[in-house]
């Protein structure tokens, strides 16, 4: 059921509460507390820094559930196909485009194994499991009672308490913002008696010979002879120990450190070369007679001596405090609206999760973050705005700048080569890709999706808004140039209309349009116009000449198609498409014309408004999934309907966040939480609703002025 549409907004009470926000008070209200043992369908709690995350079960470690330890740098390639096919044999599949044959990265039915290898490689590696063992065996879940676990969000600390055989155990887990390390503090009489120890184990990536969407537990223990681990230093008479793990082309170390007052010793459970599933298991034993004990586990391509755990624990808390105190913040806690508390919970927890999962150096996060291996651990280029635009408008620009434009720098050579191979100028950016080389993963959608192409221009505008300097213009210029060169080159002149078309073949935002007959997708063609116009403005700011082809194509692009005064998904449809369940079950691309897309001459605001109202009528709650709610909220705020905006953000029965605050994708996604574009897109929508967008004047334009919302905010920038 939906709330009735309210057309008018009468101001009853001020929506903005003035005064500095007590951020710690607000954040600490939403600490995550668990009192039941979780299972493999529950999201683990995490510590990490954006490049690295350690995922824990109720023990604060990876004891009875082998959750993952993932990083942005640890990737692995499977063995080559067994039938002799080589990835280099793959050349793509021909699709006619504007009257000529063009090779696209579509699965080749004659090279099935080589195609699958390219799709599934490289894949992200689980760096290892660290858990507890009791009386010589992995601590069994059945022995754990009176469990309580709390994630202190303000300080980034996971505290886990439980009892084993009548004895208390307390584990404190913290990450490090400066390195890929996790620090543990363990307090229990079972440690001093020698009954409770720490174990480390190292899985091997499975052979990804068939298509799949995710691995909850990355890695298997069935191929011990495929990889090696070496005890480099056991810690005897030292405060450190090291294990080297080698998986073909990948080698890395687990570097351990502890205080000299509470020493440990590391031992290998089995002889090297063992074929047992426990062949790569190690035991870390405390040789101290006092508690608590503490150690650091640091994962790195290099052998090194990491920081002492106390140092990491001190730095980690300070770094989290600084994170919460910088940039934007919104406080809804004085609101009387019954939806305010849950909305605040989602805001706070999403901010924690994006810092752990979405703040890598030079990489955008994968859709399942650093929790599990969704899509082999690869991120999707069309999602980079939904993942990362919030950093800029929440005034946390350094996290945005850590990713961009380095990501595009990495992919520029392969994207230039891709466009040239296909017969176009500039850079054709991939969709799902090798994170180091930009090699595209073959797929019908991967090859023919196009809405990622203008993204560098949009992101550059966010960067310039935060820092409107010549340095920003120069830093982004080559990426905008390569992008606009491709966009102008890719559009095809229609001899009948005299206008430039996009496609076929193309696939739209919602990935449900027939590639070989889809021409002039409404959102994509409008985005093309915005991108080319903005790139031309960029050149003028640099006092450079604007390529004539850019302005010619921009001014002669076909307009987004209309039927009966409403926008339609793509050209060639008739009015009956609104009754086509394949299309009307997800018409978000039409909402995006006045969603994240800034104003452009390609979009008629009145037509877009009527279209948004039609979408409200036909896009039912049960069909809205993924990042659909954020874009609907943004659109609603922009068209002056804050009631509808807040409805979309508070439709809790339909858009669910789990107890840890991870967005659930919903619908037919087939993936477990987390769905990081849901969390990050939600934060972007909150920014629109709180601070507005370029050209908006009212404060909190996405919140109803009905007297039930008291919105206190600070530190935001307007969105585009």
PDB file of N, CA and C in Angstrom, residues 244-306:
ATOM      1  N   UNK A 244      54.038 -17.303   4.396  1.00  0.00           N
ATOM      2  CA  UNK A 244      53.954 -16.934   2.981  1.00  0.00           C
ATOM      3  C   UNK A 244      52.979 -17.870   2.276  1.00  0.00           C
ATOM      4  N   UNK A 245      52.084 -17.289   1.487  1.00  0.00           N
ATOM      5  CA  UNK A 245      51.107 -18.065   0.718  1.00  0.00           C
ATOM      6  C   UNK A 245      51.358 -17.804  -0.757  1.00  0.00           C
ATOM      7  N   UNK A 246      51.488 -18.892  -1.545  1.00  0.00           N
ATOM      8  CA  UNK A 246      51.750 -18.784  -2.979  1.00  0.00           C
ATOM      9  C   UNK A 246      50.665 -19.518  -3.762  1.00  0.00           C
ATOM     10  N   UNK A 247      50.017 -18.768  -4.677  1.00  0.00           N
ATOM     11  CA  UNK A 247      49.004 -19.329  -5.563  1.00  0.00           C
ATOM     12  C   UNK A 247      49.368 -18.941  -6.996  1.00  0.00           C
ATOM     13  N   UNK A 248      50.176 -19.757  -7.618  1.00  0.00           N
ATOM     14  CA  UNK A 248      50.608 -19.464  -8.983  1.00  0.00           C
ATOM     15  C   UNK A 248      51.191 -18.054  -9.068  1.00  0.00           C
ATOM     16  N   UNK A 249      50.467 -17.124  -9.726  1.00  0.00           N
ATOM     17  CA  UNK A 249      51.043 -15.796  -9.956  1.00  0.00           C
ATOM     18  C   UNK A 249      50.947 -14.874  -8.756  1.00  0.00           C
ATOM     19  N   UNK A 250      50.210 -15.270  -7.704  1.00  0.00           N
ATOM     20  CA  UNK A 250      50.025 -14.417  -6.533  1.00  0.00           C
ATOM     21  C   UNK A 250      50.802 -14.973  -5.345  1.00  0.00           C
ATOM     22  N   UNK A 251      51.597 -14.094  -4.739  1.00  0.00           N
ATOM     23  CA  UNK A 251      52.267 -14.433  -3.488  1.00  0.00           C
ATOM     24  C   UNK A 251      52.033 -13.290  -2.496  1.00  0.00           C
ATOM     25  N   UNK A 252      51.759 -13.652  -1.266  1.00  0.00           N
ATOM     26  CA  UNK A 252      51.590 -12.626  -0.245  1.00  0.00           C
ATOM     27  C   UNK A 252      51.933 -13.221   1.113  1.00  0.00           C
ATOM     28  N   UNK A 253      51.990 -12.359   2.108  1.00  0.00           N
ATOM     29  CA  UNK A 253      52.366 -12.762   3.458  1.00  0.00           C
ATOM     30  C   UNK A 253      51.265 -12.404   4.451  1.00  0.00           C
ATOM     31  N   UNK A 254      51.144 -13.231   5.476  1.00  0.00           N
ATOM     32  CA  UNK A 254      50.428 -12.848   6.689  1.00  0.00           C
ATOM     33  C   UNK A 254      51.504 -12.585   7.731  1.00  0.00           C
ATOM     34  N   UNK A 255      51.593 -11.338   8.118  1.00  0.00           N
ATOM     35  CA  UNK A 255      52.592 -10.897   9.081  1.00  0.00           C
ATOM     36  C   UNK A 255      51.924 -10.718  10.436  1.00  0.00           C
ATOM     37  N   UNK A 256      52.431 -11.416  11.451  1.00  0.00           N
ATOM     38  CA  UNK A 256      51.840 -11.399  12.783  1.00  0.00           C
ATOM     39  C   UNK A 256      52.744 -10.644  13.758  1.00  0.00           C
ATOM     40  N   UNK A 257      52.133  -9.968  14.731  1.00  0.00           N
ATOM     41  CA  UNK A 257      52.904  -9.212  15.730  1.00  0.00           C
ATOM     42  C   UNK A 257      52.157  -9.209  17.048  1.00  0.00           C
ATOM     43  N   UNK A 258      52.907  -9.247  18.136  1.00  0.00           N
ATOM     44  CA  UNK A 258      52.317  -9.209  19.466  1.00  0.00           C
ATOM     45  C   UNK A 258      53.292  -8.534  20.436  1.00  0.00           C
ATOM     46  N   UNK A 259      52.819  -8.108  21.598  1.00  0.00           N
ATOM     47  CA  UNK A 259      53.718  -7.489  22.586  1.00  0.00           C
ATOM     48  C   UNK A 259      54.644  -8.534  23.202  1.00  0.00           C
ATOM     49  N   UNK A 260      55.829  -8.122  23.552  1.00  0.00           N
ATOM     50  CA  UNK A 260      56.790  -9.072  24.136  1.00  0.00           C
ATOM     51  C   UNK A 260      56.317  -9.554  25.500  1.00  0.00           C
ATOM     52  N   UNK A 261      55.443  -8.763  26.165  1.00  0.00           N
ATOM     53  CA  UNK A 261      54.963  -9.163  27.496  1.00  0.00           C
ATOM     54  C   UNK A 261      54.009 -10.346  27.427  1.00  0.00           C
ATOM     55  N   UNK A 262      53.325 -10.520  26.292  1.00  0.00           N
ATOM     56  CA  UNK A 262      52.387 -11.641  26.144  1.00  0.00           C
ATOM     57  C   UNK A 262      52.724 -12.369  24.840  1.00  0.00           C
ATOM     58  N   UNK A 263      53.783 -13.153  24.815  1.00  0.00           N
ATOM     59  CA  UNK A 263      54.275 -13.756  23.574  1.00  0.00           C
ATOM     60  C   UNK A 263      53.386 -14.894  23.058  1.00  0.00           C
ATOM     61  N   UNK A 264      53.529 -15.127  21.748  1.00  0.00           N
ATOM     62  CA  UNK A 264      52.883 -16.239  21.063  1.00  0.00           C
ATOM     63  C   UNK A 264      53.943 -17.068  20.363  1.00  0.00           C
ATOM     64  N   UNK A 265      53.519 -18.258  19.946  1.00  0.00           N
ATOM     65  CA  UNK A 265      54.343 -19.075  19.058  1.00  0.00           C
ATOM     66  C   UNK A 265      53.444 -19.634  17.970  1.00  0.00           C
ATOM     67  N   UNK A 266      53.932 -19.588  16.740  1.00  0.00           N
ATOM     68  CA  UNK A 266      53.184 -20.060  15.580  1.00  0.00           C
ATOM     69  C   UNK A 266      53.715 -21.408  15.142  1.00  0.00           C
ATOM     70  N   UNK A 267      52.825 -22.356  14.884  1.00  0.00           N
ATOM     71  CA  UNK A 267      53.250 -23.685  14.433  1.00  0.00           C
ATOM     72  C   UNK A 267      52.351 -24.168  13.312  1.00  0.00           C
ATOM     73  N   UNK A 268      52.936 -24.975  12.456  1.00  0.00           N
ATOM     74  CA  UNK A 268      52.177 -25.570  11.357  1.00  0.00           C
ATOM     75  C   UNK A 268      51.580 -26.889  11.840  1.00  0.00           C
ATOM     76  N   UNK A 269      50.285 -27.122  11.490  1.00  0.00           N
ATOM     77  CA  UNK A 269      49.617 -28.318  12.002  1.00  0.00           C
ATOM     78  C   UNK A 269      50.074 -29.582  11.297  1.00  0.00           C
ATOM     79  N   UNK A 270      50.406 -29.478  10.018  1.00  0.00           N
ATOM     80  CA  UNK A 270      50.791 -30.653   9.252  1.00  0.00           C
ATOM     81  C   UNK A 270      52.079 -30.372   8.490  1.00  0.00           C
ATOM     82  N   UNK A 271      52.722 -31.420   8.053  1.00  0.00           N
ATOM     83  CA  UNK A 271      53.971 -31.273   7.312  1.00  0.00           C
ATOM     84  C   UNK A 271      53.704 -30.649   5.939  1.00  0.00           C
ATOM     85  N   UNK A 272      54.650 -29.891   5.417  1.00  0.00           N
ATOM     86  CA  UNK A 272      54.491 -29.344   4.062  1.00  0.00           C
ATOM     87  C   UNK A 272      54.259 -30.462   3.050  1.00  0.00           C
ATOM     88  N   UNK A 273      53.397 -30.184   2.063  1.00  0.00           N
ATOM     89  CA  UNK A 273      53.100 -31.175   1.037  1.00  0.00           C
ATOM     90  C   UNK A 273      51.952 -32.097   1.380  1.00  0.00           C
ATOM     91  N   UNK A 274      51.302 -31.893   2.518  1.00  0.00           N
ATOM     92  CA  UNK A 274      50.177 -32.737   2.910  1.00  0.00           C
ATOM     93  C   UNK A 274      49.024 -32.575   1.923  1.00  0.00           C
ATOM     94  N   UNK A 275      48.291 -33.654   1.684  1.00  0.00           N
ATOM     95  CA  UNK A 275      47.129 -33.631   0.798  1.00  0.00           C
ATOM     96  C   UNK A 275      45.824 -33.477   1.571  1.00  0.00           C
ATOM     97  N   UNK A 276      45.907 -33.278   2.875  1.00  0.00           N
ATOM     98  CA  UNK A 276      44.714 -33.123   3.705  1.00  0.00           C
ATOM     99  C   UNK A 276      44.074 -31.759   3.476  1.00  0.00           C
ATOM    100  N   UNK A 277      42.765 -31.666   3.722  1.00  0.00           N
ATOM    101  CA  UNK A 277      42.075 -30.377   3.596  1.00  0.00           C
ATOM    102  C   UNK A 277      42.570 -29.389   4.649  1.00  0.00           C
ATOM    103  N   UNK A 278      43.246 -29.890   5.679  1.00  0.00           N
ATOM    104  CA  UNK A 278      43.809 -29.012   6.710  1.00  0.00           C
ATOM    105  C   UNK A 278      45.301 -28.771   6.474  1.00  0.00           C
ATOM    106  N   UNK A 279      45.751 -28.982   5.249  1.00  0.00           N
ATOM    107  CA  UNK A 279      47.183 -28.910   4.954  1.00  0.00           C
ATOM    108  C   UNK A 279      47.783 -27.534   5.187  1.00  0.00           C
ATOM    109  N   UNK A 280      46.954 -26.508   5.097  1.00  0.00           N
ATOM    110  CA  UNK A 280      47.475 -25.143   5.225  1.00  0.00           C
ATOM    111  C   UNK A 280      46.938 -24.466   6.477  1.00  0.00           C
ATOM    112  N   UNK A 281      46.792 -25.257   7.533  1.00  0.00           N
ATOM    113  CA  UNK A 281      46.271 -24.754   8.791  1.00  0.00           C
ATOM    114  C   UNK A 281      47.420 -24.566   9.791  1.00  0.00           C
ATOM    115  N   UNK A 282      47.370 -23.451  10.527  1.00  0.00           N
ATOM    116  CA  UNK A 282      48.411 -23.100  11.485  1.00  0.00           C
ATOM    117  C   UNK A 282      47.764 -22.777  12.827  1.00  0.00           C
ATOM    118  N   UNK A 283      48.533 -22.968  13.912  1.00  0.00           N
ATOM    119  CA  UNK A 283      48.048 -22.673  15.256  1.00  0.00           C
ATOM    120  C   UNK A 283      48.930 -21.609  15.891  1.00  0.00           C
ATOM    121  N   UNK A 284      48.280 -20.604  16.438  1.00  0.00           N
ATOM    122  CA  UNK A 284      48.966 -19.535  17.161  1.00  0.00           C
ATOM    123  C   UNK A 284      48.653 -19.723  18.634  1.00  0.00           C
ATOM    124  N   UNK A 285      49.661 -20.028  19.422  1.00  0.00           N
ATOM    125  CA  UNK A 285      49.483 -20.381  20.824  1.00  0.00           C
ATOM    126  C   UNK A 285      50.102 -19.331  21.725  1.00  0.00           C
ATOM    127  N   UNK A 286      49.343 -18.881  22.713  1.00  0.00           N
ATOM    128  CA  UNK A 286      49.890 -17.937  23.674  1.00  0.00           C
ATOM    129  C   UNK A 286      50.800 -18.682  24.644  1.00  0.00           C
ATOM    130  N   UNK A 287      51.992 -18.119  24.861  1.00  0.00           N
ATOM    131  CA  UNK A 287      52.903 -18.694  25.866  1.00  0.00           C
ATOM    132  C   UNK A 287      52.948 -17.828  27.119  1.00  0.00           C
ATOM    133  N   UNK A 288      51.958 -16.935  27.215  1.00  0.00           N
ATOM    134  CA  UNK A 288      51.884 -16.059  28.378  1.00  0.00           C
ATOM    135  C   UNK A 288      51.010 -16.683  29.451  1.00  0.00           C
ATOM    136  N   UNK A 289      51.274 -16.350  30.669  1.00  0.00           N
ATOM    137  CA  UNK A 289      50.465 -16.811  31.793  1.00  0.00           C
ATOM    138  C   UNK A 289      49.483 -15.748  32.266  1.00  0.00           C
ATOM    139  N   UNK A 290      49.403 -14.683  31.514  1.00  0.00           N
ATOM    140  CA  UNK A 290      48.486 -13.603  31.888  1.00  0.00           C
ATOM    141  C   UNK A 290      47.612 -13.228  30.712  1.00  0.00           C
ATOM    142  N   UNK A 291      46.490 -12.580  30.997  1.00  0.00           N
ATOM    143  CA  UNK A 291      45.532 -12.149  29.984  1.00  0.00           C
ATOM    144  C   UNK A 291      45.160 -10.690  30.266  1.00  0.00           C
ATOM    145  N   UNK A 292      44.679  -9.968  29.313  1.00  0.00           N
ATOM    146  CA  UNK A 292      44.401 -10.411  27.944  1.00  0.00           C
ATOM    147  C   UNK A 292      45.663 -10.495  27.095  1.00  0.00           C
ATOM    148  N   UNK A 293      45.518 -11.163  25.957  1.00  0.00           N
ATOM    149  CA  UNK A 293      46.594 -11.227  24.982  1.00  0.00           C
ATOM    150  C   UNK A 293      46.110 -10.531  23.713  1.00  0.00           C
ATOM    151  N   UNK A 294      47.060 -10.096  22.915  1.00  0.00           N
ATOM    152  CA  UNK A 294      46.693  -9.358  21.715  1.00  0.00           C
ATOM    153  C   UNK A 294      47.682  -9.652  20.604  1.00  0.00           C
ATOM    154  N   UNK A 295      47.219  -9.599  19.377  1.00  0.00           N
ATOM    155  CA  UNK A 295      48.122  -9.742  18.242  1.00  0.00           C
ATOM    156  C   UNK A 295      47.546  -9.021  17.028  1.00  0.00           C
ATOM    157  N   UNK A 296      48.423  -8.700  16.114  1.00  0.00           N
ATOM    158  CA  UNK A 296      48.077  -8.094  14.834  1.00  0.00           C
ATOM    159  C   UNK A 296      48.262  -9.123  13.736  1.00  0.00           C
ATOM    160  N   UNK A 297      47.320  -9.175  12.798  1.00  0.00           N
ATOM    161  CA  UNK A 297      47.471  -9.969  11.574  1.00  0.00           C
ATOM    162  C   UNK A 297      47.431  -8.997  10.401  1.00  0.00           C
ATOM    163  N   UNK A 298      48.527  -8.933   9.686  1.00  0.00           N
ATOM    164  CA  UNK A 298      48.689  -7.967   8.596  1.00  0.00           C
ATOM    165  C   UNK A 298      48.898  -8.741   7.289  1.00  0.00           C
ATOM    166  N   UNK A 299      48.104  -8.405   6.272  1.00  0.00           N
ATOM    167  CA  UNK A 299      48.164  -9.080   4.981  1.00  0.00           C
ATOM    168  C   UNK A 299      48.824  -8.146   3.969  1.00  0.00           C
ATOM    169  N   UNK A 300      49.840  -8.659   3.272  1.00  0.00           N
ATOM    170  CA  UNK A 300      50.608  -7.781   2.400  1.00  0.00           C
ATOM    171  C   UNK A 300      51.345  -8.601   1.348  1.00  0.00           C
ATOM    172  N   UNK A 301      51.582  -8.024   0.156  1.00  0.00           N
ATOM    173  CA  UNK A 301      52.456  -8.699  -0.815  1.00  0.00           C
ATOM    174  C   UNK A 301      53.884  -8.847  -0.309  1.00  0.00           C
ATOM    175  N   UNK A 302      54.234  -8.092   0.740  1.00  0.00           N
ATOM    176  CA  UNK A 302      55.600  -8.093   1.251  1.00  0.00           C
ATOM    177  C   UNK A 302      55.661  -8.624   2.672  1.00  0.00           C
ATOM    178  N   UNK A 303      56.814  -9.232   2.983  1.00  0.00           N
ATOM    179  CA  UNK A 303      57.070  -9.597   4.378  1.00  0.00           C
ATOM    180  C   UNK A 303      57.528  -8.344   5.118  1.00  0.00           C
ATOM    181  N   UNK A 304      56.855  -8.057   6.207  1.00  0.00           N
ATOM    182  CA  UNK A 304      57.237  -6.903   7.003  1.00  0.00           C
ATOM    183  C   UNK A 304      56.789  -7.113   8.439  1.00  0.00           C
ATOM    184  N   UNK A 305      57.283  -6.285   9.327  1.00  0.00           N
ATOM    185  CA  UNK A 305      56.868  -6.350  10.725  1.00  0.00           C
ATOM    186  C   UNK A 305      55.785  -5.300  10.917  1.00  0.00           C
ATOM    187  N   UNK A 306      54.561  -5.715  11.204  1.00  0.00           N
ATOM    188  CA  UNK A 306      53.458  -4.752  11.331  1.00  0.00           C
ATOM    189  C   UNK A 306      53.481  -4.034  12.671  1.00  0.00           C
TER     190      UNK A 306
END
